[in-house]
Amino acid sequence: MKHALNLQVGPVGFRVGSDWRGPVAALRALYRGYPEPDVCDFSVRLEPEQPWRRWLKPSVAIRGDYILPDAAPLALPHGLLAAEMGMNLQMALGQKHYLLLHASAVERDGKAVLMTGASGSGKSTLAAMLGEHGWRFMGDEFALLDFDTGDLHPFPRAISLKNHAIYAMAELASSERFGPWLRGTPKGTIRHLRPRDEAIARMAEPARPVLILFPRFDKAVPRAIRPVGAAEVFVRLTQASTNYVALGERSFAALTRLVINLPSRAIDYSDGSSAIEMVEALWAELGQ
Amino acid sequence: MVRVELDGLTALFHRPSGMTHILAPPAPQLLDALAESSATAAELAERLGRSFQIDGGADEMAARLAELEAAGLVQRV
């Protein structure tokens, strides 16, 4: 394609090509400092929805090794989001080497906290905040569980911040780490945040998961921590995985092992600082 | 089948179908009893009754067997 960028994120190599310069230029700026892959595992192609839509009301269709036929195209100013969605799509539909969990993760002393929950639960923002408070950010979209070792592999893509989370993180991270404002997207206003340099430098370093959290952000509820039963955790994690069914018995073995060996807690929080306090308190309580 | 106990429930991976099931008692015990050999609902009630308190006898067993049959975990022979 006319414009392209090769990008290593954790153990996965991507090639993102585009018929327009803008999306690749935005991606290149956001992912400054990321290594180039030796091998590209997945390709993403940003193409005009129809040939004439390259110039006339440009409309970006997300294509690649794996496609969703019904995926709606995005306007060209949202081309960076299209590239991000394209990489997510390749992972969700094509990743076979790891059990893929829709979850965020952070690490300290070689041990990882896995955080999962519905969209809007705040798992992404919480991981981003912890990443600015002494934890290594491992990823906010996918956690990659190793079938053989049970370790989590980092997938430290740019953090997708939505709406109020953009302002919360602007107080913690320098402005040069932020991508452009993407207003009026299907998910509201989005701005991407490049992880700290340490998270990028250590993207090949897995960690042993020791705690599973189900965070829930709600301004109207008091802060609370509750244990979650193993069967419920198992069911919720199967629902949070995009390739659990496709990978069959290996998934079952990896996920049951994870659930049996790790404590799990649901945490309700109404602001970032109380969430960080709760995670730190749990970390200390578990003797980590 | 592969089974893992999770807090009083049983996660079961059914190899022929590739499906995962979560079972509550007495379903796992019933599968264990059937592992000995095929049996009628009344025979199963008798087998399970040796180790467990069974309410409802053969009717209860028939209802639970029908659920497991619908899930593809037991077959009529």
XYZ file of C-alpha atoms in Angstrom:
365
model
C 0.000 0.000 0.000
C 1.085 3.600 -0.469
C 1.647 4.197 3.237
C 2.597 1.590 5.822
C 4.020 1.094 9.285
C 5.383 -2.089 10.884
C 4.868 -2.235 14.601
C 5.819 -4.690 17.363
C 3.436 -4.789 20.318
C 4.413 -7.377 22.918
C 4.843 -10.706 21.129
C 2.809 -9.630 18.085
C 4.014 -7.929 14.896
C 1.602 -5.809 12.848
C 1.795 -4.246 9.422
C -0.654 -1.395 9.024
C -1.099 -0.117 5.492
C -3.240 2.755 4.297
C -4.251 4.396 1.050
C -4.040 7.743 2.859
C -1.037 9.311 4.532
C -2.900 10.666 7.566
C -3.732 7.485 9.515
C -0.211 6.066 9.203
C 1.372 9.415 10.111
C -0.826 9.603 13.239
C 0.027 6.005 14.121
C 3.741 6.646 13.619
C 3.639 9.648 15.962
C 1.631 7.830 18.634
C 3.825 4.714 18.535
C 7.132 6.573 18.501
C 9.769 4.372 20.165
C 8.039 1.039 19.490
C 10.308 -1.562 17.874
C 9.946 -2.871 14.332
C 8.947 -6.541 14.146
C 11.154 -9.198 12.560
C 7.987 -10.895 11.350
C 4.525 -9.421 10.895
C 1.876 -11.755 12.319
C -1.060 -9.688 11.100
C -1.785 -7.135 8.395
C -4.298 -4.315 8.599
C -5.351 -2.432 5.475
C -7.166 0.879 5.557
C -8.848 1.218 2.188
C -11.570 3.350 0.626
C -14.971 1.771 1.125
C -15.498 2.289 -2.634
C -12.773 3.447 -5.100
C -14.206 6.961 -5.376
C -14.418 7.295 -1.576
C -10.654 7.761 -1.497
C -11.203 11.383 -2.488
C -14.930 12.030 -2.283
C -16.103 12.103 1.358
C -13.204 9.784 2.255
C -14.450 6.713 4.047
C -12.037 4.245 5.677
C -12.908 0.547 5.496
C -11.025 -1.681 7.948
C -9.615 -4.693 6.149
C -6.763 -7.106 6.691
C -6.001 -10.792 7.166
C -9.296 -11.107 9.032
C -12.346 -8.980 8.328
C -15.834 -8.429 9.653
C -18.005 -8.065 6.543
C -20.510 -5.803 8.297
C -17.996 -3.468 9.981
C -18.995 0.144 9.411
C -16.351 2.358 7.748
C -15.020 5.417 9.569
C -14.494 8.969 8.398
C -10.900 9.800 7.399
C -10.286 12.071 10.432
C -10.920 8.934 12.522
C -8.321 6.965 10.539
C -6.150 6.441 13.631
C -9.111 4.811 15.369
C -9.630 2.643 12.281
C -6.017 1.460 12.515
C -6.465 0.639 16.207
C -9.728 -1.185 15.536
C -8.065 -3.070 12.700
C -5.295 -4.321 15.006
C -7.897 -5.348 17.616
C -9.843 -7.199 14.970
C -6.832 -9.185 13.792
C -6.091 -10.202 17.368
C -9.692 -11.061 18.211
C -10.234 -13.164 15.094
C -6.781 -14.503 14.375
C -4.741 -14.915 17.548
C -4.111 -18.620 18.197
C -0.918 -18.642 20.253
C -2.375 -17.237 23.476
C -5.685 -17.293 25.280
C -6.908 -13.797 24.579
C -8.761 -12.088 27.409
C -10.502 -8.763 26.971
C -8.775 -7.318 30.001
C -6.209 -4.827 31.177
C -3.122 -5.749 33.185
C -0.403 -4.117 35.262
C 2.755 -5.557 36.805
C 4.976 -5.048 39.818
C 7.943 -7.218 40.908
C 7.236 -9.714 38.145
C 3.633 -10.262 39.309
C 0.578 -9.117 37.412
C -2.942 -7.952 38.250
C -5.519 -8.897 35.634
C -8.543 -6.578 35.389
C -11.607 -7.397 33.375
C -15.157 -6.158 33.096
C -17.738 -4.867 30.688
C -16.974 -1.962 28.383
C -17.190 1.211 30.463
C -16.263 -0.554 33.715
C -13.099 1.532 33.926
C -10.541 -1.271 33.545
C -8.678 0.673 30.888
C -8.516 3.907 32.874
C -7.562 2.085 36.056
C -4.672 0.325 34.286
C -3.577 3.660 32.819
C -3.664 5.302 36.253
C -1.776 2.462 37.925
C 0.759 2.762 35.098
C 1.490 6.297 36.336
C 1.707 5.197 40.000
C 4.561 2.718 40.203
C 3.091 -0.154 38.202
C 4.178 -1.326 34.769
C 1.322 -0.965 32.300
C 0.960 -4.245 30.371
C -2.116 -3.498 28.282
C -5.623 -2.097 28.394
C -7.344 -4.093 25.671
C -6.074 -7.668 25.617
C -4.239 -9.805 28.138
C -2.391 -12.717 26.534
C -2.361 -15.837 28.692
C 0.429 -18.298 27.880
C -0.927 -21.851 27.567
C 2.312 -23.468 28.706
C 3.603 -21.238 31.494
C 0.390 -19.578 32.711
C 2.159 -16.195 32.448
C 0.617 -13.044 31.027
C 2.368 -11.446 28.075
C 2.261 -7.672 27.742
C 0.353 -6.119 24.880
C 1.063 -2.461 25.622
C -0.770 -0.724 22.814
C -1.618 2.937 23.084
C -4.306 3.343 25.744
C -7.714 4.204 24.359
C -9.134 6.901 26.644
C -12.755 7.872 26.298
C -14.639 10.984 27.361
C -13.990 11.916 31.039
C -10.980 9.550 31.278
C -9.084 11.823 28.858
C -9.215 14.688 31.340
C -8.338 12.438 34.287
C -5.209 11.166 32.539
C -4.218 14.633 31.269
C -3.452 15.483 34.911
C -1.057 12.538 35.190
C 0.728 12.247 31.823
C 2.648 14.762 29.728
C 0.872 16.165 26.694
C 3.461 14.816 24.211
C 2.279 11.269 24.997
C -1.249 11.965 23.776
C -2.585 11.352 20.278
C -4.990 13.669 18.491
C -8.513 14.371 19.730
C -10.967 12.095 17.920
C -14.394 13.676 18.395
C -17.737 12.261 17.305
C -16.585 8.648 17.010
C -19.091 5.802 17.565
C -17.681 5.590 21.122
C -17.765 9.340 21.816
C -14.599 11.404 22.166
C -11.395 9.344 22.138
C -7.789 10.227 22.709
C -4.958 7.712 22.778
C -2.149 7.782 25.304
C 1.272 6.279 24.658
C 2.350 4.144 27.663
C 5.393 5.181 29.657
C 8.769 4.332 28.116
C 9.352 1.516 30.630
C 6.191 -0.305 29.473
C 7.409 -0.134 25.880
C 10.989 -1.130 26.711
C 9.791 -4.170 28.693
C 7.111 -5.328 26.229
C 8.819 -8.706 25.775
C 8.807 -9.432 29.514
C 5.886 -11.579 30.736
C 4.622 -11.648 34.324
C 2.952 -14.184 36.591
C -0.684 -13.305 37.275
C -1.463 -13.248 41.023
C -4.782 -11.380 41.311
C -7.948 -11.030 39.219
C -9.998 -7.860 39.621
C -13.429 -6.925 38.335
C -13.408 -3.132 38.618
C -16.599 -1.108 38.280
C -16.535 2.657 38.037
C -19.713 4.322 39.260
C -19.802 7.795 40.765
C -23.031 6.944 42.579
C -21.872 3.881 44.513
C -19.769 3.722 47.676
C -16.380 2.053 47.375
C -16.538 -1.672 48.045
C -14.465 -4.832 47.688
C -16.110 -8.259 47.387
C -14.686 -11.733 46.788
C -15.911 -13.434 43.606
C -16.461 -17.201 43.493
C -14.275 -19.325 41.235
C -17.179 -20.552 39.074
C -18.360 -16.982 38.440
C -14.819 -15.858 37.617
C -14.447 -18.764 35.206
C -17.700 -17.970 33.406
C -16.914 -14.244 33.207
C -13.451 -14.919 31.810
C -14.787 -17.302 29.169
C -17.130 -14.483 28.159
C -14.215 -12.044 28.136
C -12.178 -14.237 25.800
C -12.438 -13.887 22.055
C -10.773 -17.222 21.255
C -11.777 -19.462 24.182
C -14.118 -21.613 22.082
C -11.829 -21.796 19.048
C -8.883 -23.088 21.077
C -10.878 -25.800 22.848
C -9.398 -27.891 25.627
C -6.197 -25.834 25.883
C -8.345 -22.837 26.798
C -10.269 -24.843 29.383
C -7.072 -26.084 31.018
C -5.395 -22.654 31.033
C -8.424 -20.810 32.346
C -9.362 -23.288 35.070
C -5.751 -23.288 36.252
C -5.787 -19.489 36.399
C -9.089 -19.344 38.271
C -8.219 -22.032 40.821
C -4.857 -20.544 41.702
C -5.708 -16.841 41.897
C -7.790 -14.796 44.336
C -10.481 -12.669 42.695
C -12.167 -9.501 43.884
C -14.820 -7.150 42.537
C -14.063 -3.537 43.352
C -16.508 -0.647 43.070
C -14.953 2.790 42.918
C -16.119 6.307 42.275
C -12.790 8.014 41.593
C -9.300 7.094 40.466
C -7.485 7.719 43.731
C -9.764 5.468 45.745
C -9.366 2.725 43.101
C -5.584 2.953 43.367
C -5.828 2.821 47.181
C -8.001 -0.291 46.964
C -5.616 -2.062 44.579
C -2.644 -1.193 46.816
C -4.534 -2.413 49.906
C -5.417 -5.701 48.210
C -1.845 -6.088 47.038
C -0.583 -5.657 50.611
C -3.312 -7.932 52.043
C -2.339 -10.709 49.635
C 1.262 -10.395 50.787
C 2.614 -9.346 47.416
C -14.598 -35.285 29.454
C -12.320 -33.117 31.592
C -13.646 -31.879 34.928
C -12.481 -29.234 37.373
C -14.155 -28.399 40.683
C -14.859 -24.693 41.183
C -16.388 -23.670 44.520
C -18.958 -26.457 44.703
C -19.734 -26.320 40.997
C -18.063 -28.382 38.303
C -16.576 -27.012 35.088
C -16.670 -29.716 32.461
C -15.036 -29.766 29.042
C -16.834 -32.174 26.723
C -14.235 -33.321 24.186
C -16.610 -34.685 21.507
C -18.438 -31.350 21.168
C -15.713 -28.959 22.344
C -18.281 -27.379 24.652
C -17.783 -26.211 28.215
C -20.507 -26.826 30.808
C -20.952 -25.650 34.387
C -22.713 -28.329 36.425
C -24.360 -28.116 39.832
C -25.008 -31.148 42.054
C -26.329 -33.751 41.511
C -25.305 -33.639 37.824
C -21.588 -34.486 38.352
C -22.500 -37.303 40.766
C -24.987 -38.615 38.235
C -22.312 -38.671 35.517
C -20.021 -40.551 37.921
C -22.738 -43.104 38.601
C -23.310 -43.547 34.874
C -19.588 -44.052 34.333
C -19.959 -47.454 36.024
C -22.397 -48.602 33.303
C -25.589 -47.477 31.588
C -28.624 -47.471 33.855
C -32.293 -46.564 34.120
C -33.439 -43.617 36.214
C -34.511 -46.001 38.986
C -31.156 -47.798 38.949
C -29.345 -44.466 39.099
C -31.421 -43.360 42.066
C -30.464 -46.598 43.774
C -26.753 -46.188 42.947
C -26.611 -42.588 44.108
C -28.684 -43.392 47.168
C -25.804 -45.501 48.483
C -23.700 -42.364 49.004
C -26.083 -39.410 48.954
C -29.447 -38.334 50.293
C -31.654 -38.352 47.147
C -34.969 -36.509 47.198
C -37.561 -37.483 44.621
C -36.126 -40.884 43.670
C -36.486 -42.085 40.094
C -38.632 -39.098 39.003
C -35.941 -36.673 40.109
C -33.294 -38.761 38.345
C -35.350 -38.830 35.145
C -35.666 -35.014 35.179
C -31.925 -34.519 35.724
C -31.109 -37.126 33.052
C -33.336 -35.292 30.577
C -31.363 -32.077 31.245
C -28.048 -33.838 30.722
C -29.383 -35.490 27.564
C -30.452 -32.070 26.220
C -26.947 -30.779 26.950
C -25.488 -33.692 24.989
C -23.708 -35.180 27.999
C -25.663 -38.443 28.240
C -27.234 -40.636 25.573
C -30.109 -43.107 25.579
C -29.024 -46.625 24.726
